[in-house]
XYZ file of C-alpha atoms in Angstrom:
707
model
C 16.841 49.247 60.180
C 16.556 45.946 60.738
C 17.162 42.563 59.388
C 19.284 43.019 55.942
C 16.917 42.411 53.086
C 14.360 40.558 54.835
C 11.344 42.463 54.406
C 11.705 42.658 50.518
C 12.300 38.732 50.494
C 8.642 38.539 52.314
C 6.996 40.711 49.751
C 9.061 39.275 46.671
C 9.468 35.486 47.239
C 6.784 34.742 50.208
C 3.535 37.253 49.493
C 1.505 34.779 50.944
C 3.084 36.198 54.807
C 2.564 39.736 53.946
C -1.212 39.913 54.283
C -3.817 43.095 53.739
C -5.439 44.005 56.939
C -7.782 46.606 57.791
C -7.339 47.909 61.799
C -10.598 49.298 62.485
C -11.522 45.636 61.772
C -9.330 43.844 63.626
C -9.710 46.582 66.399
C -13.370 45.331 66.843
C -11.721 41.290 66.692
C -9.579 42.044 69.274
C -12.172 43.262 71.837
C -14.275 40.699 71.292
C -11.733 38.138 72.065
C -9.640 39.898 74.822
C -12.684 42.025 76.529
C -9.742 44.666 76.257
C -9.246 48.006 74.382
C -7.162 47.711 71.084
C -3.749 49.693 71.951
C -1.294 49.881 68.805
C 2.045 50.599 69.916
C 4.092 52.797 67.412
C 7.302 53.265 66.557
C 7.629 57.112 66.273
C 10.844 57.575 64.804
C 9.797 55.097 61.764
C 6.676 57.150 61.417
C 8.606 60.456 60.964
C 8.876 60.807 57.124
C 5.264 59.513 56.769
C 4.057 62.196 59.114
C 6.088 65.045 57.777
C 3.962 65.080 54.298
C 4.267 69.229 53.925
C 5.438 70.223 50.443
C 8.249 72.425 52.204
C 11.456 70.691 54.026
C 13.948 72.512 53.448
C 13.747 75.568 54.667
C 13.527 74.532 58.345
C 10.107 72.898 58.736
C 6.017 74.163 58.385
C 5.484 73.434 61.871
C 2.071 74.853 62.268
C 1.072 71.958 59.133
C 3.002 69.597 60.575
C 0.775 69.769 64.114
C -2.114 70.315 61.994
C -0.884 66.573 60.400
C -0.196 64.521 63.703
C -3.305 65.970 64.811
C -5.537 64.277 61.916
C -3.198 61.295 62.525
C -4.278 60.740 65.843
C -7.883 61.677 65.427
C -8.118 59.064 62.565
C -7.306 55.801 65.223
C -9.057 57.952 68.140
C -12.633 57.849 66.133
C -11.997 53.802 65.166
C -11.788 53.384 68.860
C -8.218 52.192 68.511
C -5.829 54.059 71.756
C -1.912 55.112 70.481
C 0.978 54.504 72.997
C 4.156 56.178 70.966
C 7.870 55.437 71.757
C 10.881 57.274 70.467
C 14.999 56.467 70.893
C 15.876 57.956 73.969
C 19.723 56.993 73.079
C 21.898 55.323 71.073
C 23.169 51.860 72.446
C 26.919 51.877 72.061
C 27.069 48.086 69.807
C 24.938 50.214 67.111
C 27.005 53.373 67.145
C 29.062 52.094 63.806
C 25.586 51.594 62.186
C 24.548 55.296 63.265
C 28.061 57.145 61.963
C 27.451 55.044 58.991
C 24.073 56.342 58.275
C 24.900 60.055 59.483
C 28.097 59.984 56.671
C 25.327 58.481 54.122
C 22.861 61.627 54.677
C 26.528 64.264 54.474
C 26.684 63.339 51.006
C 23.038 63.763 50.944
C 22.827 67.801 52.599
C 26.175 68.697 50.178
C 23.996 67.501 47.002
C 20.837 69.697 48.531
C 22.788 72.930 48.980
C 24.581 71.948 45.843
C 20.777 71.956 43.887
C 19.970 75.209 45.796
C 22.683 77.216 44.646
C 22.322 76.124 41.240
C 19.227 75.992 41.079
C 17.203 78.407 43.723
C 14.878 75.355 44.439
C 14.407 72.572 46.604
C 15.518 69.331 45.375
C 13.241 66.290 44.553
C 12.247 64.042 47.060
C 14.913 61.831 46.022
C 16.911 64.460 48.001
C 14.206 64.060 51.432
C 15.874 65.542 54.150
C 13.940 65.974 57.763
C 13.894 69.001 59.371
C 15.714 69.015 62.295
C 14.933 68.302 65.424
C 11.881 66.585 64.406
C 11.693 63.704 66.442
C 12.418 65.814 69.408
C 9.622 68.316 69.091
C 7.062 65.359 67.801
C 7.028 63.529 70.911
C 6.028 66.990 72.691
C 3.599 68.071 69.901
C 2.205 63.952 70.285
C 1.985 64.807 74.433
C 0.083 68.317 73.816
C -2.157 66.051 71.750
C -3.020 64.331 74.922
C -0.750 61.030 73.835
C 0.723 58.385 75.823
C 4.676 58.985 74.888
C 7.718 57.367 76.171
C 11.151 58.053 75.505
C 13.607 54.655 75.738
C 16.353 54.034 77.950
C 17.534 51.339 75.955
C 17.348 50.041 72.296
C 13.820 51.497 71.175
C 12.844 48.481 68.883
C 13.525 46.332 72.003
C 11.240 48.393 74.587
C 8.390 48.888 72.001
C 8.141 44.674 71.322
C 8.903 43.978 75.132
C 5.615 46.318 75.959
C 3.515 45.394 73.040
C 3.828 41.870 74.409
C 3.726 42.670 78.648
C 0.465 44.571 77.801
C -1.216 42.075 75.468
C -1.514 45.202 72.547
C -3.290 44.808 69.092
C -0.137 44.986 67.396
C 3.052 46.965 66.576
C 2.829 49.793 63.576
C 6.546 50.580 62.349
C 9.104 49.878 59.537
C 11.367 47.802 60.797
C 12.008 44.060 60.133
C 13.259 43.048 64.122
C 9.390 43.434 64.731
C 9.162 40.403 62.936
C 11.998 38.528 64.733
C 10.650 39.606 68.170
C 8.535 37.073 69.359
C 5.704 39.864 70.481
C 2.595 41.074 68.485
C 1.674 41.387 65.314
C 3.778 44.168 62.764
C 2.075 46.149 60.485
C 3.511 48.499 58.646
C 3.366 51.914 58.225
C 4.458 52.691 54.711
C 1.581 50.736 53.664
C -0.747 52.036 55.763
C -3.677 54.065 54.075
C -4.887 56.826 56.580
C -8.312 57.313 54.826
C -9.514 53.649 55.212
C -6.999 51.789 58.292
C -5.593 49.264 55.637
C -2.394 48.306 55.652
C 0.206 45.091 55.293
C 0.787 43.100 58.032
C 3.921 40.860 58.154
C 2.847 37.450 59.687
C 5.856 35.404 61.178
C 3.852 32.526 60.941
C 3.082 32.653 58.037
C 7.237 33.397 57.406
C 8.285 30.197 59.179
C 6.080 27.740 57.290
C 7.667 29.153 54.100
C 10.824 28.943 54.955
C 10.966 26.000 57.682
C 12.196 27.327 60.938
C 10.755 27.691 64.341
C 10.159 31.076 65.805
C 12.811 30.281 68.285
C 15.337 29.653 65.288
C 14.409 33.461 63.723
C 17.257 35.304 65.658
C 19.584 33.564 64.191
C 18.580 33.710 60.678
C 18.232 37.494 61.362
C 21.603 37.919 62.727
C 23.281 35.511 59.807
C 21.599 37.927 57.333
C 23.006 40.921 59.125
C 21.600 43.567 61.603
C 22.366 46.514 63.353
C 24.141 44.726 65.673
C 26.177 42.157 63.326
C 27.552 43.411 60.392
C 25.960 41.531 57.045
C 30.274 42.108 56.100
C 30.701 39.598 58.874
C 28.808 36.215 57.965
C 29.280 36.989 54.829
C 31.171 33.301 54.188
C 28.356 31.919 55.905
C 26.062 33.273 53.530
C 27.966 32.633 51.068
C 28.375 28.850 51.833
C 24.947 28.658 52.266
C 23.965 29.790 48.949
C 26.384 27.364 47.347
C 24.874 24.590 49.360
C 21.398 25.838 48.799
C 21.969 25.700 44.205
C 23.793 22.228 44.372
C 20.943 20.180 46.651
C 17.949 21.193 44.919
C 17.151 24.843 43.423
C 20.414 25.216 41.042
C 20.349 28.559 39.153
C 18.648 30.736 42.382
C 18.853 34.041 42.211
C 20.297 35.824 44.652
C 16.968 37.081 46.589
C 16.718 33.302 47.637
C 19.373 34.341 50.115
C 16.755 33.795 52.792
C 15.548 30.474 51.752
C 19.276 29.382 51.257
C 20.459 30.757 55.129
C 17.318 29.044 56.601
C 17.942 25.726 55.166
C 21.643 25.984 56.448
C 19.902 27.408 60.056
C 17.117 24.334 59.878
C 20.351 21.891 59.333
C 22.539 23.298 62.416
C 19.652 21.449 64.948
C 18.804 17.720 65.390
C 15.702 16.575 63.867
C 13.915 17.043 67.067
C 14.834 20.953 66.772
C 15.946 20.514 70.199
C 17.086 24.233 71.020
C 20.641 23.567 73.133
C 21.955 26.952 73.989
C 22.219 30.154 71.943
C 24.130 29.252 68.995
C 23.816 25.628 67.906
C 27.209 23.506 68.787
C 27.274 22.397 64.753
C 28.471 26.657 63.954
C 31.482 26.747 64.238
C 32.795 30.497 64.702
C 36.532 31.844 65.799
C 35.523 33.113 69.334
C 34.940 36.940 68.419
C 32.785 35.976 65.691
C 30.719 33.570 67.913
C 30.681 36.607 70.757
C 29.334 38.804 68.454
C 26.587 36.423 66.929
C 25.376 35.667 70.283
C 25.344 39.695 71.575
C 22.817 39.717 68.342
C 21.117 36.906 69.492
C 20.499 38.030 73.114
C 19.396 41.401 71.882
C 16.261 39.587 70.538
C 15.114 37.909 73.523
C 12.209 39.611 75.570
C 12.416 40.217 78.784
C 10.019 38.724 80.737
C 7.075 40.413 82.554
C 8.612 41.114 85.705
C 11.668 42.760 84.006
C 10.459 45.364 81.988
C 13.357 47.540 80.949
C 12.211 50.729 81.992
C 12.647 49.398 85.413
C 16.383 49.117 85.022
C 18.325 51.960 86.884
C 20.288 53.775 84.677
C 24.172 54.078 84.863
C 25.338 56.840 87.007
C 28.154 59.665 85.721
C 31.380 58.012 87.731
C 31.947 61.508 90.019
C 28.524 61.534 90.575
C 27.822 58.404 92.458
C 28.728 58.916 96.173
C 26.635 62.620 95.963
C 23.859 62.376 93.557
C 20.250 62.489 95.807
C 18.572 59.876 94.461
C 15.512 62.013 94.073
C 17.585 63.809 91.261
C 18.216 60.524 89.603
C 14.393 59.285 90.053
C 13.133 62.506 89.075
C 15.469 62.922 85.885
C 14.664 59.650 84.438
C 11.012 59.951 85.011
C 10.879 62.981 82.601
C 12.810 61.238 80.022
C 11.131 58.146 80.070
C 7.818 59.955 80.264
C 8.961 62.267 77.053
C 8.877 65.470 79.642
C 12.524 66.514 79.484
C 15.095 67.009 76.735
C 18.786 66.192 76.775
C 18.971 65.628 81.128
C 19.059 61.908 81.167
C 21.972 61.747 78.333
C 24.082 64.224 80.223
C 23.552 63.003 83.970
C 22.883 59.003 83.634
C 24.918 58.738 80.441
C 27.537 61.044 79.917
C 27.119 61.194 76.011
C 25.312 63.241 73.751
C 24.678 62.769 69.920
C 23.396 64.563 67.238
C 21.947 63.975 64.018
C 22.537 65.853 60.454
C 21.633 68.984 60.075
C 21.079 71.492 57.011
C 24.341 72.851 56.862
C 26.442 74.009 53.845
C 30.119 72.805 54.423
C 31.028 75.349 51.417
C 29.790 78.316 53.603
C 32.797 79.873 55.365
C 30.984 82.156 57.499
C 28.333 80.468 59.129
C 29.381 78.077 61.497
C 28.423 74.733 62.215
C 25.167 74.472 64.676
C 27.443 72.286 66.969
C 29.986 75.180 67.626
C 27.505 77.913 67.647
C 25.481 76.404 70.406
C 28.528 74.513 72.208
C 28.936 77.440 74.357
C 25.026 76.806 76.099
C 25.794 73.119 76.007
C 28.998 73.208 78.559
C 26.908 75.528 80.907
C 24.039 72.655 80.863
C 26.698 70.377 81.464
C 27.824 72.317 84.268
C 24.604 73.073 85.689
C 23.700 69.305 85.627
C 27.466 67.966 86.755
C 28.858 70.374 88.941
C 25.990 70.862 90.940
C 26.614 72.061 95.041
C 29.138 68.747 95.371
C 31.682 69.488 93.199
C 34.541 71.597 94.120
C 36.976 71.683 91.878
C 39.906 69.211 93.439
C 39.425 67.062 90.853
C 38.966 67.249 86.947
C 35.312 67.876 86.029
C 33.416 64.954 83.832
C 33.646 65.362 80.262
C 30.332 65.121 77.929
C 31.410 62.217 74.883
C 29.608 64.498 72.402
C 28.746 62.726 68.639
C 27.454 65.528 66.889
C 27.563 65.554 63.028
C 29.191 69.069 61.320
C 31.448 69.399 58.423
C 34.683 68.179 59.014
C 34.125 66.159 61.444
C 34.900 62.322 60.951
C 32.862 61.027 63.839
C 35.813 58.757 64.529
C 35.625 59.123 67.781
C 33.286 61.700 70.032
C 34.780 65.243 70.878
C 35.410 65.207 74.811
C 33.714 68.820 75.983
C 34.213 69.705 79.691
C 31.605 71.907 81.566
C 31.975 75.819 81.934
C 30.662 76.797 85.152
C 27.728 79.981 83.851
C 29.093 83.332 84.839
C 26.284 84.091 87.760
C 26.508 86.125 91.306
C 27.747 83.822 94.146
C 27.519 79.679 94.082
C 25.161 78.138 90.929
C 22.444 76.979 92.503
C 21.755 72.970 92.981
C 19.445 70.821 91.330
C 17.971 69.938 94.320
C 16.833 74.172 94.548
C 16.281 74.499 91.217
C 13.949 70.943 90.640
C 12.498 70.778 93.724
C 12.879 74.131 95.899
C 9.907 76.226 97.071
C 9.500 79.856 97.818
C 8.385 83.052 96.343
C 12.717 83.302 95.521
C 12.853 80.329 93.554
C 11.050 81.235 90.546
C 13.532 84.128 89.700
C 16.370 81.483 90.598
C 15.459 78.864 87.962
C 15.186 82.164 85.242
C 17.963 83.744 85.947
C 19.515 80.055 85.987
C 18.029 79.502 82.340
C 19.221 82.863 81.028
C 22.598 82.708 82.317
C 23.283 79.574 79.928
C 22.547 82.117 76.800
C 24.404 84.926 78.650
C 20.938 86.873 78.665
C 20.139 87.737 81.746
C 18.860 90.900 80.934
C 15.962 89.836 79.779
C 14.779 88.823 83.158
C 12.157 92.060 83.306
C 10.648 90.771 79.523
C 9.389 88.448 81.630
C 5.249 88.456 82.095
C 5.806 91.270 79.943
C 5.960 89.897 76.254
C 5.099 85.803 75.672
C 7.262 83.621 76.265
C 7.407 81.999 73.119
C 8.861 85.591 71.877
C 11.255 85.688 75.050
C 12.555 82.596 73.779
C 12.649 83.841 70.514
C 14.657 87.024 72.303
C 16.969 84.610 73.695
C 17.683 82.433 71.199
C 18.572 84.996 68.334
C 20.548 87.284 70.762
C 22.543 83.869 71.874
C 23.276 83.350 68.075
C 24.153 87.368 67.434
C 26.710 86.760 70.202
C 28.600 83.756 68.705
C 28.594 83.950 64.815
C 30.583 86.936 63.660
C 29.091 87.021 60.519
C 25.497 87.534 61.860
C 24.194 91.262 60.554
C 21.306 93.530 61.715
C 19.042 91.810 58.378
C 19.951 88.570 60.120
C 17.780 90.168 63.359
C 15.124 91.431 61.501
C 14.548 88.352 59.782
C 14.623 86.141 62.674
C 12.670 88.637 64.977
C 10.221 89.590 62.212
C 8.926 86.215 61.275
C 8.530 85.332 65.577
C 6.385 88.395 65.619
C 4.033 87.480 62.467
C 3.610 84.013 62.649
C 1.596 84.891 66.289
C -1.095 86.425 63.642
C -0.643 83.858 60.905
C -3.226 80.985 60.242
C -1.776 78.069 58.764
C -3.721 78.991 55.307
C -1.543 82.070 55.505
C 1.520 79.998 55.968
C 0.833 77.584 53.236
C 0.311 80.300 50.485
C 3.461 81.850 50.784
C 5.165 81.668 47.496
C 9.238 82.336 47.283
C 10.931 83.547 44.024
C 13.581 81.492 45.011
C 15.698 79.948 47.687
C 18.801 81.081 49.309
C 21.482 78.801 50.932
C 22.321 80.668 53.435
C 18.889 81.064 54.763
C 18.592 77.715 54.200
C 20.919 77.274 56.945
C 20.228 79.677 59.368
C 16.641 78.328 59.395
C 18.097 74.885 60.467
C 20.026 76.664 62.520
C 17.249 78.569 64.389
C 15.432 75.214 65.086
C 18.384 73.552 66.454
C 18.473 76.253 68.862
C 14.879 75.939 70.040
C 15.862 72.235 71.446
C 18.688 73.884 73.251
C 16.930 76.593 74.785
C 14.319 73.468 75.529
C 16.849 71.547 77.316
C 18.339 74.370 79.532
C 14.711 74.416 80.686
C 14.338 71.120 81.584
C 18.091 71.552 83.387
C 17.014 74.734 85.057
C 13.717 73.360 86.573
C 11.292 74.757 84.157
C 11.139 78.424 84.641
C 8.926 78.228 81.275
C 6.239 76.312 80.011
C 8.387 73.678 77.507
C 6.010 74.304 75.090
C 7.229 78.401 74.537
C 10.531 76.394 72.816
C 8.288 74.438 70.354
C 9.038 75.578 66.632
C 4.898 76.390 65.794
C 5.495 78.843 68.282
C 7.934 81.007 67.003
C 9.078 79.450 63.376
C 7.617 78.425 60.118
C 10.621 77.627 57.347
C 8.514 79.677 54.310
C 7.758 82.277 56.213
C 11.446 82.860 57.707
C 13.076 82.762 54.478
C 10.484 85.540 53.303
C 11.219 87.724 55.510
C 14.891 86.534 54.975
C 14.496 87.924 51.409
C 12.920 90.623 52.102
C 14.932 91.973 54.882
C 18.366 91.763 52.925
C 16.610 93.304 50.435
C 16.775 96.467 52.239
C 12.905 96.730 52.684
C 11.184 99.292 55.500
C 10.264 97.921 58.746
C 6.499 98.954 57.984
C 6.682 96.989 55.214
C 8.793 93.983 56.986
C 5.709 93.826 59.452
C 3.161 93.833 56.850
C 1.856 97.116 57.726
C 0.726 96.078 61.613
C 1.231 98.477 64.232
C 1.605 96.317 66.546
C 3.891 93.873 65.478
C 6.217 97.028 64.340
C 5.622 98.068 67.910
C 6.751 94.692 69.587
C 9.446 94.052 66.940
C 11.059 97.365 67.757
C 10.943 96.240 71.810
C 12.759 93.324 70.914
C 15.313 94.606 68.638
C 16.038 97.610 71.246
C 16.795 94.356 73.843
C 18.800 92.895 71.734
C 21.016 95.576 70.708
C 21.310 96.786 74.006
C 22.303 93.323 75.422
C 24.769 93.236 72.156
C 26.381 96.693 73.055
C 27.024 96.020 76.817
C 29.206 92.742 75.540
C 31.018 95.193 72.577
C 28.953 93.289 70.061
C 28.217 95.976 67.550
C 25.874 94.568 64.672
C 26.353 95.941 61.276
C 23.945 96.141 58.245
C 25.096 93.947 56.000
C 23.019 93.057 53.379
C 23.826 90.235 50.955
C 22.638 87.576 48.648
C 25.062 84.892 48.892
C 24.937 81.765 46.292
C 22.051 83.359 44.139
C 23.293 83.255 40.547
C 22.190 86.418 38.165
C 19.070 84.360 37.291
C 17.635 84.176 40.370
C 18.147 87.839 41.228
C 16.595 88.745 38.077
C 13.513 86.378 39.091
C 13.408 88.438 42.226
C 13.258 91.470 41.058
C 10.517 89.876 38.551
C 8.550 88.885 41.389
C 8.870 91.944 43.420
C 7.815 94.379 40.282
C 4.904 92.389 39.276
C 3.868 91.578 42.866
C 4.404 87.844 42.712
C 1.603 86.342 44.848
C 1.529 87.980 47.993
C 5.048 89.488 48.023
C 2.850 92.171 46.596
C 1.097 92.272 49.887
C 4.604 92.185 52.116
C 5.668 95.253 49.813
C 7.788 96.007 46.982
C 11.571 95.243 47.425
C 14.580 95.973 45.144
C 17.663 93.864 44.900
C 19.606 97.064 44.061
C 21.269 97.280 47.685
C 21.883 93.218 47.395
C 25.970 92.878 47.219
C 27.791 89.263 47.297
C 30.248 89.180 50.233
C 33.026 86.548 49.694
C 35.284 87.343 52.376
C 36.714 84.804 54.235
C 36.822 85.601 57.999
C 39.208 83.883 60.299
C 37.116 83.308 63.188
C 38.154 83.504 66.754
C 37.396 81.353 69.822
C 38.729 81.672 73.499
C 40.577 78.402 74.893
C 39.641 77.189 78.521
C 42.085 76.762 81.386
C 45.032 74.617 80.091
C 45.293 72.752 83.338
C 41.775 70.578 82.579
C 43.181 69.208 79.902
C 41.118 67.009 77.524
C 39.752 66.859 73.917
C 37.538 67.777 71.791
C 36.880 71.801 71.976
C 36.652 75.190 73.111
C 33.888 77.303 74.742
C 33.456 79.467 71.155
C 32.622 83.220 71.546
C 32.882 86.631 69.441
C 36.262 87.907 69.236
C 35.004 91.221 70.784
C 32.903 89.583 73.951
C 33.315 91.789 76.659
C 33.302 88.281 78.804
C 36.767 87.469 80.098
C 38.656 84.365 78.989
C 42.192 82.948 80.514
C 43.487 82.518 76.411
C 42.645 82.881 73.053
C 43.865 81.666 70.032
C 43.165 81.614 65.854
C 40.090 79.477 64.618
C 40.064 78.950 60.954
C 38.089 77.164 58.416
C 39.940 75.399 55.738
C 38.724 73.862 53.543
C 36.048 72.567 56.621
C 35.142 73.279 59.746
C 36.957 70.985 61.970
C 36.310 71.113 66.196
C 39.396 73.447 67.699
C 41.312 71.581 70.046
C 41.660 73.568 72.945
C 42.419 71.978 76.187
C 39.961 71.898 78.984
C 36.292 72.411 76.982
């Protein structure tokens, strides 16, 4: 988020430091001065809200349309002769965890308002409640790589790595939306929020002009930033200093100065801390008297802005290793893990293996829905298997307690005061669990089969191995994900399966224009959550694939291959409206045949695990006016609804029964905090013990030892 209020101050009170520039002209100037290719380092996280300009966002994401937007964006810069390098956050630094948690809690409130609006009005909320589709940052990294772009994933603070990379490589500038880039002694900083793509103009926040306006040297900017408040130094910690500085500023020469002049006031105070010669004497001037804790925090904040020299690039730093792995981890595993993470070719693996922590931001989940589990709990079982694959690989003999992963996952009922400690659960496969060395570096005719079976075992879907090469990879991924959800979520019904599978089958025949023309008579809150659940699930399939050595191409797990939010929502409404399968599959015989093949395999696997899918058409959260609207659309044709086939809501019924969800507890001797491996109560898989899991009034993490 950067320095509190700094960019607003520059725009409002120091307009001379905000310069409108043409990036193509600056690129030409860069070439003439340096004889090198003009490179823009792009803060990918800051661009997400500007890239995702699709009309629909609440249904789970319009991913094909999003890909076309990214392609057009990249091509615009490429045609102007500008080379792009993208950086994305690869982790959350612990000294910024408090800010991360604060933002997640704020977004929780917005998510609640989104669902209230949907249930009241049956439509997408206005832009003031805009929420990025789940997994957008993760999948954007892979999308840009697909477009041939150079992409990096950070191993420490992404802003720091961006500023360091740009300075070390003499880049033309940084494109982002974070006032920290004004503080770093790096290259020019351009605003993505003020970018006009059609003419490649934007605003440059000029630190030299800022320094002239506030009377500071550039080396004093880090202290100014920390006194104003940033992600390292909370705003409230330096309140007294700012307040005193403002009083002195008003008394000295600016009586009645508005509060917006706080940057002028603090700059005047910072300037007074050094002598007339402004000789730098340490990180913090001796004249600044602070309690020891505040001084330590301030030093940490200032150091976060001091860029390393050319010989000490942050990407070259050796990452920490899980303590239990220090003796036994193959250096080649660590090298490969880190390399794929940095080059944005992997997901989850580095964070688990090297950091021992995993975080997941907000998802569109209705905390008032008592029947759909939060995604954090739905996919906990597969995460535990991934942890086991990474952490209990070969060298673990069970003589000591396995390492627990610290999970910072946002879901209803989780206060985020501390992480959930989640233990790995070994895969249920014949013989010994394959080692990472075998999965990642092994060769031979049988290795591909071992990788595929390991991947499928993470989701208890080993039976689908016979479909490998028979159906397209992305359909195998969609089938695996849908089956896993059906096994984990008791309220998942036959109509939900139809909605997931039919949209995956139909999507392959849809053009971007076809998807943009889909019109929905109303939105269903349950379908909104299920759309978000599916996309989150794709990210875990991606993580499992990376951990298993890549039996499938990563492209198979990209949402633009098997998911479109509006298409899924339309299929959900039709499936729960008791639509005939031929109409659900848009009267396409090949689609019907493929759909029936996939559903047959899903039912076989579920039956084998004592999971019987019931027909349970529902209209959760829909008011009478919305059902009437649905009937009108179906009767009158309603744009493309007529093409999809007439439907009726006569068979829809409300379901308000609360279900007592069961979960399985892991072995008591394992200890630890943070929950259990969730499973369907009728699962045939043997568990040591069971308990009862109830949500009232919110989901809470079940506290089972050893999970």
